[in-house]
Short mmCIF file of C-alpha atoms in Angstrom, two decimals:
data_model
loop_
_atom_site.label_atom_id
_atom_site.label_comp_id
_atom_site.label_asym_id
_atom_site.label_seq_id
_atom_site.Cartn_x
_atom_site.Cartn_y
_atom_site.Cartn_z
CA GLU A 1 -101.08 51.72 -50.64
CA ALA A 2 -97.65 50.89 -52.60
CA GLY A 3 -96.04 47.17 -52.08
CA VAL A 4 -92.77 45.79 -52.52
CA VAL A 5 -90.66 47.88 -54.42
CA GLN A 6 -88.09 45.36 -56.04
CA SER A 7 -85.53 46.76 -58.75
CA PRO A 8 -83.98 45.53 -60.64
CA ARG A 9 -86.71 43.56 -62.95
CA TYR A 10 -84.37 42.04 -64.87
CA LYS A 11 -80.25 41.58 -64.78
CA ILE A 12 -77.63 39.94 -67.02
CA ILE A 13 -74.12 39.43 -66.43
CA GLU A 14 -71.38 37.25 -67.38
CA LYS A 15 -70.43 34.74 -64.41
CA LYS A 16 -68.27 36.01 -62.08
CA GLN A 17 -69.50 39.75 -62.71
CA PRO A 18 -70.94 41.60 -58.90
CA VAL A 19 -75.15 42.43 -58.86
CA ALA A 20 -77.37 43.43 -56.27
CA PHE A 21 -80.90 43.87 -55.51
CA TRP A 22 -82.63 45.98 -54.29
CA CYS A 23 -85.97 46.03 -52.10
CA ASN A 24 -87.76 48.64 -50.06
CA PRO A 25 -90.62 46.54 -48.55
CA ILE A 26 -94.20 47.92 -47.64
CA SER A 27 -94.43 51.43 -45.20
CA GLY A 28 -94.53 49.94 -41.51
CA HIS A 29 -94.13 46.25 -41.93
CA ASN A 30 -90.69 45.29 -39.39
CA THR A 31 -90.30 42.19 -41.37
CA LEU A 32 -88.69 41.37 -44.75
CA TYR A 33 -87.80 38.32 -46.67
CA TRP A 34 -85.42 37.43 -49.72
CA TYR A 35 -86.46 34.41 -51.30
CA LEU A 36 -85.23 32.39 -54.45
CA GLN A 37 -87.97 31.33 -57.19
CA ASN A 38 -86.22 28.94 -59.85
CA LEU A 39 -87.99 27.97 -62.93
CA GLY A 40 -91.28 25.75 -61.90
CA GLN A 41 -90.71 25.59 -57.90
CA GLY A 42 -91.83 27.82 -54.99
CA PRO A 43 -90.54 30.38 -53.69
CA GLU A 44 -87.05 28.79 -50.64
CA LEU A 45 -86.75 31.58 -48.32
CA LEU A 46 -82.79 33.57 -48.04
CA ILE A 47 -83.26 35.28 -45.38
CA ARG A 48 -85.40 37.49 -42.96
CA TYR A 49 -84.91 40.48 -41.44
CA GLU A 50 -86.47 41.48 -38.11
CA ASN A 51 -86.09 44.95 -38.51
CA GLU A 52 -82.18 45.98 -38.78
CA GLU A 53 -80.73 42.03 -37.56
CA ALA A 54 -80.66 39.36 -40.26
CA VAL A 55 -82.39 36.24 -37.79
CA ASP A 56 -82.29 33.69 -40.23
CA ASP A 57 -79.57 33.18 -42.65
CA SER A 58 -79.23 29.83 -42.62
CA GLN A 59 -80.22 29.31 -46.00
CA LEU A 60 -78.11 32.04 -47.64
CA PRO A 61 -74.77 31.22 -48.48
CA LYS A 62 -71.89 32.69 -47.20
CA ASP A 63 -68.95 32.33 -49.39
CA ARG A 64 -71.00 34.58 -52.22
CA PHE A 65 -74.34 35.96 -50.10
CA SER A 66 -74.77 39.02 -49.05
CA ALA A 67 -76.84 41.60 -47.36
CA GLU A 68 -78.12 44.51 -46.05
CA ARG A 69 -80.77 46.22 -44.39
CA LEU A 70 -79.75 49.55 -42.86
CA LYS A 71 -82.29 51.80 -40.65
CA GLY A 72 -84.56 48.45 -41.07
CA VAL A 73 -86.31 50.18 -43.85
CA ASP A 74 -84.71 49.04 -47.26
CA SER A 75 -82.51 45.46 -47.78
CA THR A 76 -79.81 44.97 -50.84
CA LEU A 77 -78.83 40.71 -51.22
CA LYS A 78 -75.88 41.02 -53.60
CA ILE A 79 -73.94 37.80 -55.23
CA GLN A 80 -70.04 38.40 -55.62
CA PRO A 81 -69.50 36.58 -57.30
CA ALA A 82 -72.15 35.19 -59.54
CA GLU A 83 -72.57 31.74 -61.68
CA LEU A 84 -74.18 30.14 -64.20
CA GLY A 85 -76.58 28.77 -61.10
CA ASP A 86 -77.74 32.15 -59.22
CA SER A 87 -79.97 32.56 -62.33
CA ALA A 88 -83.14 32.49 -61.00
CA VAL A 89 -86.26 35.36 -60.29
CA TYR A 90 -84.63 36.80 -56.73
CA LEU A 91 -88.20 38.12 -54.30
CA CYS A 92 -88.29 40.63 -51.39
CA ALA A 93 -91.40 39.82 -48.92
CA SER A 94 -93.09 41.76 -45.81
CA SER A 95 -94.84 41.50 -43.43
CA LEU A 96 -95.37 43.85 -40.28
CA ASP A 97 -94.35 40.97 -38.43
CA GLY A 98 -92.64 37.72 -37.59
CA GLY A 99 -94.43 34.44 -37.66
CA SER A 100 -97.56 34.01 -38.85
CA ASP A 101 -98.60 37.51 -40.78
CA THR A 102 -99.38 37.51 -44.16
CA GLN A 103 -96.27 38.38 -46.13
CA TYR A 104 -96.51 40.77 -48.71
CA PHE A 105 -94.55 40.43 -52.34
CA GLY A 106 -92.79 42.31 -54.34
CA PRO A 107 -92.41 41.88 -58.82
CA GLY A 108 -89.06 39.71 -58.26
CA THR A 109 -85.86 40.52 -60.39
CA ARG A 110 -84.79 37.82 -63.24
CA LEU A 111 -80.86 37.19 -62.89
CA THR A 112 -79.98 35.54 -65.69
CA VAL A 113 -76.17 34.87 -65.50
CA LEU A 114 -74.57 33.86 -68.87
CA GLU B 1 -88.57 17.53 -42.10
CA ASP B 2 -91.01 19.73 -43.80
CA GLN B 3 -92.69 18.73 -46.79
CA VAL B 4 -95.40 20.27 -48.58
CA THR B 5 -96.54 18.28 -52.93
CA GLN B 6 -98.62 20.22 -54.60
CA SER B 7 -101.46 18.30 -56.80
CA PRO B 8 -101.61 17.63 -59.53
CA GLU B 9 -98.60 20.04 -61.37
CA ALA B 10 -100.78 21.34 -64.11
CA LEU B 11 -104.32 21.71 -64.96
CA ARG B 12 -106.23 22.71 -68.42
CA LEU B 13 -109.40 23.90 -67.83
CA GLN B 14 -112.49 24.63 -69.58
CA GLU B 15 -114.71 28.69 -69.18
CA GLY B 16 -116.61 27.54 -66.50
CA GLU B 17 -115.75 23.41 -65.40
CA SER B 18 -115.08 23.46 -61.82
CA SER B 19 -112.09 21.35 -59.91
CA SER B 20 -109.82 21.61 -57.08
CA LEU B 21 -106.20 21.56 -56.43
CA ASN B 22 -104.76 19.57 -53.52
CA CYS B 23 -101.96 20.64 -51.29
CA SER B 24 -100.62 17.83 -49.23
CA TYR B 25 -98.08 18.46 -46.05
CA THR B 26 -96.48 16.94 -43.93
CA VAL B 27 -95.37 19.95 -40.50
CA SER B 28 -94.32 19.65 -37.31
CA GLY B 29 -96.72 21.71 -36.23
CA LEU B 30 -99.11 23.49 -38.25
CA ARG B 31 -98.95 27.28 -37.34
CA GLY B 32 -100.43 28.86 -40.76
CA LEU B 33 -101.49 27.73 -44.52
CA PHE B 34 -100.95 29.95 -46.38
CA TRP B 35 -102.19 29.32 -50.63
CA TYR B 36 -100.93 32.22 -52.88
CA ARG B 37 -101.87 33.31 -56.29
CA GLN B 38 -98.79 34.09 -59.19
CA ASP B 39 -99.39 34.66 -62.88
CA PRO B 40 -95.07 34.80 -65.33
CA GLY B 41 -93.59 38.16 -64.11
CA LYS B 42 -94.83 38.92 -60.54
CA GLY B 43 -94.63 38.05 -57.75
CA PRO B 44 -96.80 35.81 -54.91
CA GLU B 45 -100.21 37.63 -54.83
CA PHE B 46 -101.84 36.37 -51.01
CA LEU B 47 -105.31 34.63 -51.21
CA PHE B 48 -106.03 33.57 -48.03
CA THR B 49 -104.77 31.85 -44.42
CA LEU B 50 -106.08 29.03 -42.43
CA TYR B 51 -105.19 27.64 -39.10
CA SER B 52 -106.74 24.90 -38.08
CA ALA B 53 -108.33 22.11 -39.20
CA GLY B 54 -111.97 22.54 -40.65
CA GLU B 55 -110.94 26.16 -41.58
CA GLU B 56 -112.68 27.42 -44.76
CA LYS B 57 -111.92 30.71 -46.77
CA GLU B 58 -113.59 32.18 -49.23
CA LYS B 59 -113.29 35.16 -52.21
CA GLU B 60 -114.86 35.30 -55.13
CA ARG B 61 -114.61 31.94 -57.48
CA LEU B 62 -112.19 30.28 -55.36
CA LYS B 63 -113.05 28.64 -51.66
CA ALA B 64 -109.59 26.89 -49.70
CA THR B 65 -110.63 24.92 -47.30
CA LEU B 66 -107.67 22.66 -44.44
CA THR B 67 -107.62 18.89 -42.81
CA LYS B 68 -105.12 18.27 -41.00
CA LYS B 69 -102.77 16.43 -43.48
CA GLU B 70 -103.78 19.05 -46.62
CA SER B 71 -105.71 21.74 -47.77
CA PHE B 72 -107.77 22.07 -51.46
CA LEU B 73 -108.14 25.41 -53.46
CA HIS B 74 -111.67 25.00 -54.81
CA ILE B 75 -112.03 26.95 -58.10
CA THR B 76 -115.99 27.52 -59.41
CA ALA B 77 -116.34 28.22 -62.48
CA PRO B 78 -113.62 29.23 -63.26
CA LYS B 79 -112.78 32.18 -65.85
CA PRO B 80 -109.90 32.61 -67.65
CA GLU B 81 -108.60 35.45 -65.50
CA ASP B 82 -108.13 32.91 -63.32
CA SER B 83 -105.63 31.13 -65.17
CA ALA B 84 -102.61 31.64 -63.05
CA THR B 85 -99.74 29.00 -60.50
CA TYR B 86 -101.31 28.93 -57.39
CA LEU B 87 -98.51 28.30 -55.05
CA CYS B 88 -99.70 26.22 -51.20
CA ALA B 89 -97.20 27.37 -48.38
CA VAL B 90 -96.88 26.07 -44.66
CA GLN B 91 -95.42 27.49 -41.83
CA ALA B 92 -94.02 24.66 -38.27
CA GLY B 93 -94.14 25.64 -35.27
CA ASP B 94 -90.75 25.80 -35.37
CA SER B 95 -90.38 27.73 -38.20
CA TRP B 96 -91.07 31.81 -37.40
CA GLY B 97 -91.76 33.40 -39.47
CA LYS B 98 -90.66 31.05 -42.44
CA LEU B 99 -92.88 29.48 -45.70
CA GLN B 100 -92.73 26.77 -46.80
CA PHE B 101 -93.37 26.65 -49.70
CA GLY B 102 -94.93 23.90 -52.60
CA ALA B 103 -94.18 23.52 -55.90
CA GLY B 104 -97.17 25.19 -57.21
CA THR B 105 -100.10 24.32 -59.88
CA GLN B 106 -100.93 25.62 -62.84
CA VAL B 107 -104.44 26.99 -64.27
CA VAL B 108 -105.40 28.04 -67.20
CA VAL B 109 -108.74 28.12 -67.70
CA THR B 110 -109.50 28.50 -71.66
CA PRO B 111 -112.85 30.12 -73.13
#
């Protein structure tokens, strides 16, 4: 069974440029998560989707970050404009449902903002 | 506020030298405690979920235990392929679907 797919794996951009990350969750998983992981730290939740509804986006910096999950499957996370402090790994995860279901992570996208 | 603290930050072991990693937590009603393994350049890989104090789970050389305030990940007779960062995460009763991660313990096992 295919795992969570993310692209691109790496992205280098200049500050103030826009950037987008794409995630395809495990087939049949209704819940999708976007996490941010800084070097030497654990992942931090940015947003959680139940199907196509964003049910927890309290940690998403809404002035520059946006996300969507069309048709309740794939999701895109966008940053516009990017800042130096946005350099990090952006992880996508999915689970069958929310609650205490196991979350399975993708390989992440490493973003470097110059 | 929910808190998860992992110790030590880093651990260097000789092959075959058993050891334990600690994850102490403060949450308002634990729904579940999760252990993940993360290799460099990869996403976290699920290992175990523990739900109640006294619960134990094993997988190959790894054994996870849970008390009311902490969890331990025991590595028995480690091999170099056990080298990774081990992450602990908790889900609180009022945080449906949200995992609070610790900073991880980086384990290096030398031959």
